[in-house]
Amino acid sequence: MGCDGGTIPKRHELVKGPKKVEKVDKSAELVARWNYCALSQEKLRRPIVACDLGRLYNKDALIEYLLDKSAERPNAEAAAHIRGIKDVKELNLTDNPAWEGDHGDAKGDRYEELRCARFICPVVGLEMNGRHKFCFLQTCGCVFSERALREVKTEICHKCGDPFQDSDVVILNGSKEEVEKLRQRMEEKRAKAKNGKKSRKSKAAATETEKGMKPGPSEENHSSSLSTTAVQKPESQKEAGSTSSAPGLPGTATFSRTVKPGAGAGAKRPVPAAEKSEAYKSLFTSHSSAKRSKEQMSNWVTHTPYHF
């Protein structure tokens, strides 16, 4: 037992009791949740994105995770619900003018405020260090404190002026109860989007089947031309009156059309006499202006005499 130096052992040194549960330091937990990426555990740097559950990520780390999900990462369960880049929203944060940046090379010769946050609320001025609840809008990505949205009730964003609804407000780094509510809302939103896609696909399939059953414009024109030719008789056939009955179908009459030779598409159409003008007629010797009277006629005969 020892005791050679005059020490007397106590009961808690001899009897082993139950192990005490290690308590997590709340201040260290807040610093980790609000200043570090939930996926890569690196310091948050712009661009910063947030998911539907209110967790903060570095955009480049999240893109690497989405490109290669097979790689082993220590905190992959923090982003397991993210299917693509559309499931996150880039945050529009407001810088804190009192924040002087990270002093990694500090010599310890001055006081450093470690609780000073990098971002603040643009309306109230509260620091985003975990002591106050902050939320962002899914429509525009602007970040505000919950106090600002509660005290200044409006349906327009305080920073950019875009309209929003209560369902667009997502609490950042909320409690377990708040995270469960956000998860339910996320699942309902995805189910609605999935049902909407199915309904649009069914409507598109129905319209395609209707278009397949209806005749096209060329078919309609062809059928209409056939019906008109079957009902109406050509004028040339009516004038000619040449009808002949089919040998195998008694009582039916078919109209035959005689085509003159040389009356094709390339043949010239003769101009009727009624359409010829006087100027055109005067070009020929048969016109009355070309005929001579007896006084104008000569007594001698030429090779080509104009005697009529």
Short mmCIF file of C-alpha atoms in Angstrom, two decimals:
data_model
loop_
_atom_site.label_atom_id
_atom_site.label_comp_id
_atom_site.label_asym_id
_atom_site.label_seq_id
_atom_site.Cartn_x
_atom_site.Cartn_y
_atom_site.Cartn_z
CA MET A 1 0.00 0.00 0.00
CA GLY A 2 2.96 2.26 0.25
CA CYS A 3 2.59 4.48 3.32
CA ASP A 4 6.31 4.55 3.68
CA GLY A 5 6.33 8.30 3.58
CA GLY A 6 3.63 8.81 6.11
CA THR A 7 0.79 9.16 3.56
CA ILE A 8 -2.63 7.79 4.34
CA PRO A 9 -4.73 6.66 1.34
CA LYS A 10 -8.31 7.89 1.07
CA ARG A 11 -11.40 5.96 0.06
CA HIS A 12 -11.82 7.44 -3.41
CA GLU A 13 -8.24 6.41 -4.18
CA LEU A 14 -8.85 2.79 -3.22
CA VAL A 15 -12.46 2.26 -4.36
CA LYS A 16 -13.29 2.82 -8.03
CA GLY A 17 -16.67 4.47 -8.46
CA PRO A 18 -18.70 5.22 -11.60
CA LYS A 19 -17.04 7.35 -14.21
CA LYS A 20 -18.20 10.90 -14.45
CA VAL A 21 -19.74 11.95 -17.73
CA GLU A 22 -17.58 14.47 -19.45
CA LYS A 23 -19.47 17.68 -20.02
CA VAL A 24 -18.97 19.58 -23.19
CA ASP A 25 -17.91 23.15 -22.75
CA LYS A 26 -20.78 25.24 -24.12
CA SER A 27 -18.56 28.11 -25.14
CA ALA A 28 -16.25 25.79 -27.10
CA GLU A 29 -19.27 24.15 -28.75
CA LEU A 30 -20.66 27.52 -29.82
CA VAL A 31 -17.33 28.53 -31.26
CA ALA A 32 -17.11 25.27 -33.21
CA ARG A 33 -20.64 25.54 -34.61
CA TRP A 34 -20.53 29.20 -35.61
CA ASN A 35 -16.92 29.58 -36.76
CA TYR A 36 -16.11 26.22 -38.38
CA CYS A 37 -17.52 24.27 -41.31
CA ALA A 38 -19.84 21.42 -40.30
CA LEU A 39 -18.34 19.13 -42.96
CA SER A 40 -14.60 19.83 -43.16
CA GLN A 41 -14.15 21.35 -39.66
CA GLU A 42 -12.17 24.18 -41.23
CA LYS A 43 -12.71 27.83 -40.47
CA LEU A 44 -15.62 29.36 -42.31
CA ARG A 45 -14.57 31.49 -45.25
CA ARG A 46 -16.59 33.01 -48.01
CA PRO A 47 -18.50 31.81 -49.91
CA ILE A 48 -20.51 30.29 -47.03
CA VAL A 49 -23.63 28.21 -47.66
CA ALA A 50 -26.36 26.82 -45.41
CA CYS A 51 -28.66 23.82 -45.84
CA ASP A 52 -32.36 23.41 -45.02
CA LEU A 53 -31.43 22.29 -41.50
CA GLY A 54 -29.49 25.48 -40.76
CA ARG A 55 -25.95 24.09 -40.81
CA LEU A 56 -23.04 26.18 -42.09
CA TYR A 57 -20.59 24.91 -44.71
CA ASN A 58 -17.74 26.15 -46.83
CA LYS A 59 -18.94 26.03 -50.41
CA ASP A 60 -15.74 24.52 -51.79
CA ALA A 61 -15.75 21.73 -49.19
CA LEU A 62 -19.38 20.91 -49.98
CA ILE A 63 -18.69 20.81 -53.71
CA GLU A 64 -15.82 18.39 -53.14
CA TYR A 65 -18.14 16.18 -51.09
CA LEU A 66 -20.83 16.20 -53.81
CA LEU A 67 -18.33 15.35 -56.52
CA ASP A 68 -16.89 12.38 -54.63
CA LYS A 69 -19.25 10.94 -52.03
CA SER A 70 -17.36 7.66 -51.91
CA ALA A 71 -14.39 9.26 -50.14
CA GLU A 72 -14.24 8.67 -46.40
CA ARG A 73 -14.83 11.86 -44.44
CA PRO A 74 -15.12 12.17 -40.67
CA ASN A 75 -18.32 14.28 -40.69
CA ALA A 76 -20.09 12.97 -43.78
CA GLU A 77 -23.35 12.46 -41.84
CA ALA A 78 -23.63 16.24 -41.43
CA ALA A 79 -24.22 16.56 -45.20
CA ALA A 80 -25.97 13.24 -45.89
CA HIS A 81 -29.31 14.99 -46.58
CA ILE A 82 -27.80 17.23 -49.28
CA ARG A 83 -28.41 15.80 -52.75
CA GLY A 84 -26.98 18.63 -54.85
CA ILE A 85 -25.88 22.23 -54.86
CA LYS A 86 -29.53 23.30 -55.23
CA ASP A 87 -30.27 22.05 -51.71
CA VAL A 88 -28.09 24.77 -50.17
CA LYS A 89 -28.24 28.56 -50.28
CA GLU A 90 -25.31 30.95 -50.39
CA LEU A 91 -25.52 33.36 -47.46
CA ASN A 92 -25.42 37.14 -47.73
CA LEU A 93 -23.62 38.03 -44.50
CA THR A 94 -22.86 41.43 -42.96
CA ASP A 95 -19.31 41.99 -41.73
CA ASN A 96 -18.63 43.16 -38.19
CA PRO A 97 -16.62 46.42 -38.22
CA ALA A 98 -15.15 45.58 -34.79
CA TRP A 99 -13.66 42.30 -36.00
CA GLU A 100 -9.95 42.67 -36.72
CA GLY A 101 -9.36 39.23 -38.18
CA ASP A 102 -7.43 36.21 -36.95
CA HIS A 103 -4.23 36.97 -35.05
CA GLY A 104 -2.36 33.72 -35.34
CA ASP A 105 0.98 35.41 -34.80
CA ALA A 106 -0.04 37.26 -31.64
CA LYS A 107 2.75 37.66 -29.12
CA GLY A 108 0.50 37.85 -26.10
CA ASP A 109 1.36 41.46 -25.36
CA ARG A 110 -2.23 42.70 -25.75
CA TYR A 111 -5.76 41.67 -24.95
CA GLU A 112 -7.65 39.81 -27.64
CA GLU A 113 -11.41 39.55 -27.63
CA LEU A 114 -12.05 35.95 -28.67
CA ARG A 115 -15.80 36.32 -28.30
CA CYS A 116 -15.93 38.98 -31.03
CA ALA A 117 -17.90 37.58 -33.97
CA ARG A 118 -17.04 38.03 -37.60
CA PHE A 119 -20.60 38.82 -38.71
CA ILE A 120 -23.46 40.85 -37.23
CA CYS A 121 -27.14 41.47 -37.81
CA PRO A 122 -27.58 44.42 -40.23
CA VAL A 123 -30.79 45.58 -38.48
CA VAL A 124 -30.18 45.27 -34.73
CA GLY A 125 -26.37 44.96 -34.69
CA LEU A 126 -26.19 41.74 -32.64
CA GLU A 127 -23.09 39.65 -33.15
CA MET A 128 -23.46 36.21 -34.70
CA ASN A 129 -21.54 34.34 -31.99
CA GLY A 130 -24.16 31.79 -30.87
CA ARG A 131 -25.60 33.74 -27.95
CA HIS A 132 -28.47 35.01 -30.08
CA LYS A 133 -30.60 33.13 -32.59
CA PHE A 134 -29.91 33.92 -36.21
CA CYS A 135 -31.80 32.85 -39.33
CA PHE A 136 -31.56 33.25 -43.08
CA LEU A 137 -34.08 33.61 -45.90
CA GLN A 138 -34.22 30.89 -48.54
CA THR A 139 -35.36 33.38 -51.17
CA CYS A 140 -32.35 35.75 -51.11
CA GLY A 141 -29.91 34.26 -48.55
CA CYS A 142 -29.74 37.33 -46.31
CA VAL A 143 -28.95 36.63 -42.63
CA PHE A 144 -30.72 38.41 -39.72
CA SER A 145 -31.19 37.88 -36.03
CA GLU A 146 -34.48 36.45 -34.86
CA ARG A 147 -35.03 39.58 -32.76
CA ALA A 148 -34.92 41.76 -35.88
CA LEU A 149 -37.58 39.68 -37.65
CA ARG A 150 -39.70 39.58 -34.52
CA GLU A 151 -39.56 43.29 -33.73
CA VAL A 152 -39.68 44.62 -37.28
CA LYS A 153 -42.52 42.60 -38.81
CA THR A 154 -42.50 42.83 -42.57
CA GLU A 155 -42.85 40.65 -45.66
CA ILE A 156 -39.90 42.29 -47.43
CA CYS A 157 -36.23 41.59 -46.76
CA HIS A 158 -34.58 44.31 -44.68
CA LYS A 159 -31.38 44.18 -46.72
CA CYS A 160 -32.24 43.53 -50.36
CA GLY A 161 -36.00 44.17 -50.47
CA ASP A 162 -37.07 40.79 -51.88
CA PRO A 163 -40.44 39.46 -50.65
CA PHE A 164 -40.51 36.36 -48.44
CA GLN A 165 -42.90 34.23 -46.40
CA ASP A 166 -42.70 32.64 -42.97
CA SER A 167 -41.91 29.27 -44.57
CA ASP A 168 -38.75 30.77 -46.11
CA VAL A 169 -37.15 31.52 -42.71
CA VAL A 170 -34.58 28.91 -41.58
CA ILE A 171 -32.92 29.08 -38.15
CA LEU A 172 -29.15 28.70 -38.15
CA ASN A 173 -27.65 26.12 -35.75
CA GLY A 174 -30.93 25.59 -33.92
CA SER A 175 -31.73 23.20 -31.09
CA LYS A 176 -32.75 19.56 -31.58
CA GLU A 177 -36.44 20.42 -31.58
CA GLU A 178 -35.93 23.17 -34.15
CA VAL A 179 -33.80 20.89 -36.34
CA GLU A 180 -36.54 18.21 -36.28
CA LYS A 181 -39.14 20.78 -37.39
CA LEU A 182 -36.87 21.93 -40.19
CA ARG A 183 -36.32 18.31 -41.25
CA GLN A 184 -40.07 17.66 -41.45
CA ARG A 185 -40.56 20.81 -43.48
CA MET A 186 -37.73 19.80 -45.81
CA GLU A 187 -39.25 16.35 -46.38
CA GLU A 188 -42.69 17.85 -47.08
CA LYS A 189 -41.18 20.30 -49.54
CA ARG A 190 -39.35 17.55 -51.40
CA ALA A 191 -42.47 15.37 -51.50
CA LYS A 192 -44.49 18.23 -53.01
CA ALA A 193 -41.82 18.84 -55.63
CA LYS A 194 -41.74 15.13 -56.49
CA ASN A 195 -45.53 14.96 -56.86
CA GLY A 196 -45.47 18.06 -59.03
CA LYS A 197 -42.93 16.47 -61.35
CA LYS A 198 -45.04 13.32 -61.62
CA SER A 199 -48.17 15.31 -62.47
CA ARG A 200 -46.32 17.28 -65.15
CA LYS A 201 -44.98 14.07 -66.67
CA SER A 202 -48.46 12.50 -66.74
CA LYS A 203 -49.90 15.59 -68.41
CA ALA A 204 -47.14 15.55 -71.01
CA ALA A 205 -47.77 11.86 -71.74
CA ALA A 206 -51.52 12.50 -72.09
CA THR A 207 -50.96 15.32 -74.55
CA GLU A 208 -48.58 13.16 -76.59
CA THR A 209 -51.16 10.37 -76.83
CA GLU A 210 -53.83 12.86 -77.90
CA LYS A 211 -51.53 14.24 -80.57
CA GLY A 212 -50.83 10.69 -81.79
CA MET A 213 -54.56 9.90 -82.12
CA LYS A 214 -55.43 13.12 -83.95
CA PRO A 215 -54.48 13.35 -87.68
CA GLY A 216 -51.75 15.76 -88.54
CA PRO A 217 -52.22 18.88 -90.69
CA SER A 218 -50.94 17.14 -93.83
CA GLU A 219 -53.32 14.22 -93.32
CA GLU A 220 -56.24 16.57 -92.71
CA ASN A 221 -55.46 18.53 -95.89
CA HIS A 222 -55.15 15.29 -97.88
CA SER A 223 -58.46 13.94 -96.57
CA SER A 224 -60.23 17.24 -97.17
CA SER A 225 -58.91 17.39 -100.76
CA LEU A 226 -60.10 13.83 -101.38
CA SER A 227 -63.56 14.60 -100.04
CA THR A 228 -63.90 17.76 -102.11
CA THR A 229 -62.81 16.01 -105.32
CA ALA A 230 -65.19 13.14 -104.61
CA VAL A 231 -68.19 15.44 -104.04
CA GLN A 232 -67.57 18.23 -106.58
CA LYS A 233 -67.33 17.60 -110.32
CA PRO A 234 -64.73 19.42 -112.40
CA GLU A 235 -66.01 22.11 -114.75
CA SER A 236 -64.15 20.65 -117.72
CA GLN A 237 -65.81 17.29 -117.18
CA LYS A 238 -69.24 18.92 -116.97
CA GLU A 239 -68.67 20.70 -120.30
CA ALA A 240 -67.25 17.66 -122.02
CA GLY A 241 -69.93 15.37 -120.65
CA SER A 242 -67.78 12.34 -121.26
CA THR A 243 -68.92 9.75 -118.70
CA SER A 244 -68.14 6.07 -118.61
CA SER A 245 -69.33 3.41 -116.19
CA ALA A 246 -66.87 1.12 -114.46
CA PRO A 247 -66.98 -2.44 -115.76
CA GLY A 248 -67.20 -4.13 -112.38
CA LEU A 249 -69.39 -1.56 -110.54
CA PRO A 250 -72.83 -1.02 -112.09
CA GLY A 251 -74.49 2.28 -111.44
CA THR A 252 -71.26 4.15 -110.84
CA ALA A 253 -69.98 6.81 -113.20
CA THR A 254 -66.45 8.05 -113.64
CA PHE A 255 -65.42 11.21 -115.42
CA SER A 256 -62.61 11.07 -117.97
CA ARG A 257 -60.66 14.13 -118.97
CA THR A 258 -59.14 14.43 -122.44
CA VAL A 259 -55.80 16.15 -122.60
CA LYS A 260 -54.68 17.69 -125.89
CA PRO A 261 -51.15 16.92 -127.07
CA GLY A 262 -48.72 19.70 -126.36
CA ALA A 263 -50.91 21.14 -123.61
CA GLY A 264 -48.50 20.28 -120.85
CA ALA A 265 -47.04 22.55 -118.22
CA GLY A 266 -44.29 23.80 -120.56
CA ALA A 267 -46.56 24.46 -123.61
CA LYS A 268 -47.40 28.07 -124.49
CA ARG A 269 -50.98 29.11 -124.07
CA PRO A 270 -52.39 30.71 -127.29
CA VAL A 271 -53.70 34.22 -126.86
CA PRO A 272 -57.39 34.45 -127.89
CA ALA A 273 -58.35 36.99 -130.56
CA ALA A 274 -60.50 38.98 -128.19
CA GLU A 275 -57.52 39.68 -125.94
CA LYS A 276 -55.27 41.01 -128.77
CA SER A 277 -54.89 44.78 -128.82
CA GLU A 278 -54.98 47.05 -131.87
CA ALA A 279 -51.28 47.80 -131.54
CA TYR A 280 -50.53 44.10 -131.72
CA LYS A 281 -52.82 43.66 -134.79
CA SER A 282 -51.17 46.56 -136.63
CA LEU A 283 -47.90 44.63 -136.77
CA PHE A 284 -49.32 42.28 -139.42
CA THR A 285 -50.23 42.92 -143.07
CA SER A 286 -53.69 41.58 -142.55
CA HIS A 287 -54.59 44.68 -140.55
CA SER A 288 -56.76 47.32 -142.14
CA SER A 289 -54.06 49.98 -141.78
CA ALA A 290 -51.75 47.94 -144.04
CA LYS A 291 -54.24 47.73 -146.91
CA ARG A 292 -53.92 50.27 -149.75
CA SER A 293 -56.60 51.90 -151.75
CA LYS A 294 -56.73 51.78 -155.56
CA GLU A 295 -55.26 55.26 -155.82
CA GLN A 296 -52.24 54.21 -153.72
CA MET A 297 -51.58 51.10 -155.75
CA SER A 298 -48.76 51.33 -158.34
CA ASN A 299 -48.89 50.28 -161.96
CA TRP A 300 -45.80 48.12 -161.93
CA VAL A 301 -45.33 44.75 -160.36
CA THR A 302 -42.58 44.08 -157.87
CA HIS A 303 -41.17 40.90 -156.50
CA THR A 304 -43.28 41.19 -153.39
CA PRO A 305 -46.29 43.21 -154.42
CA TYR A 306 -48.74 44.37 -151.74
CA HIS A 307 -51.91 43.66 -153.72
CA PHE A 308 -54.89 42.46 -151.78
#
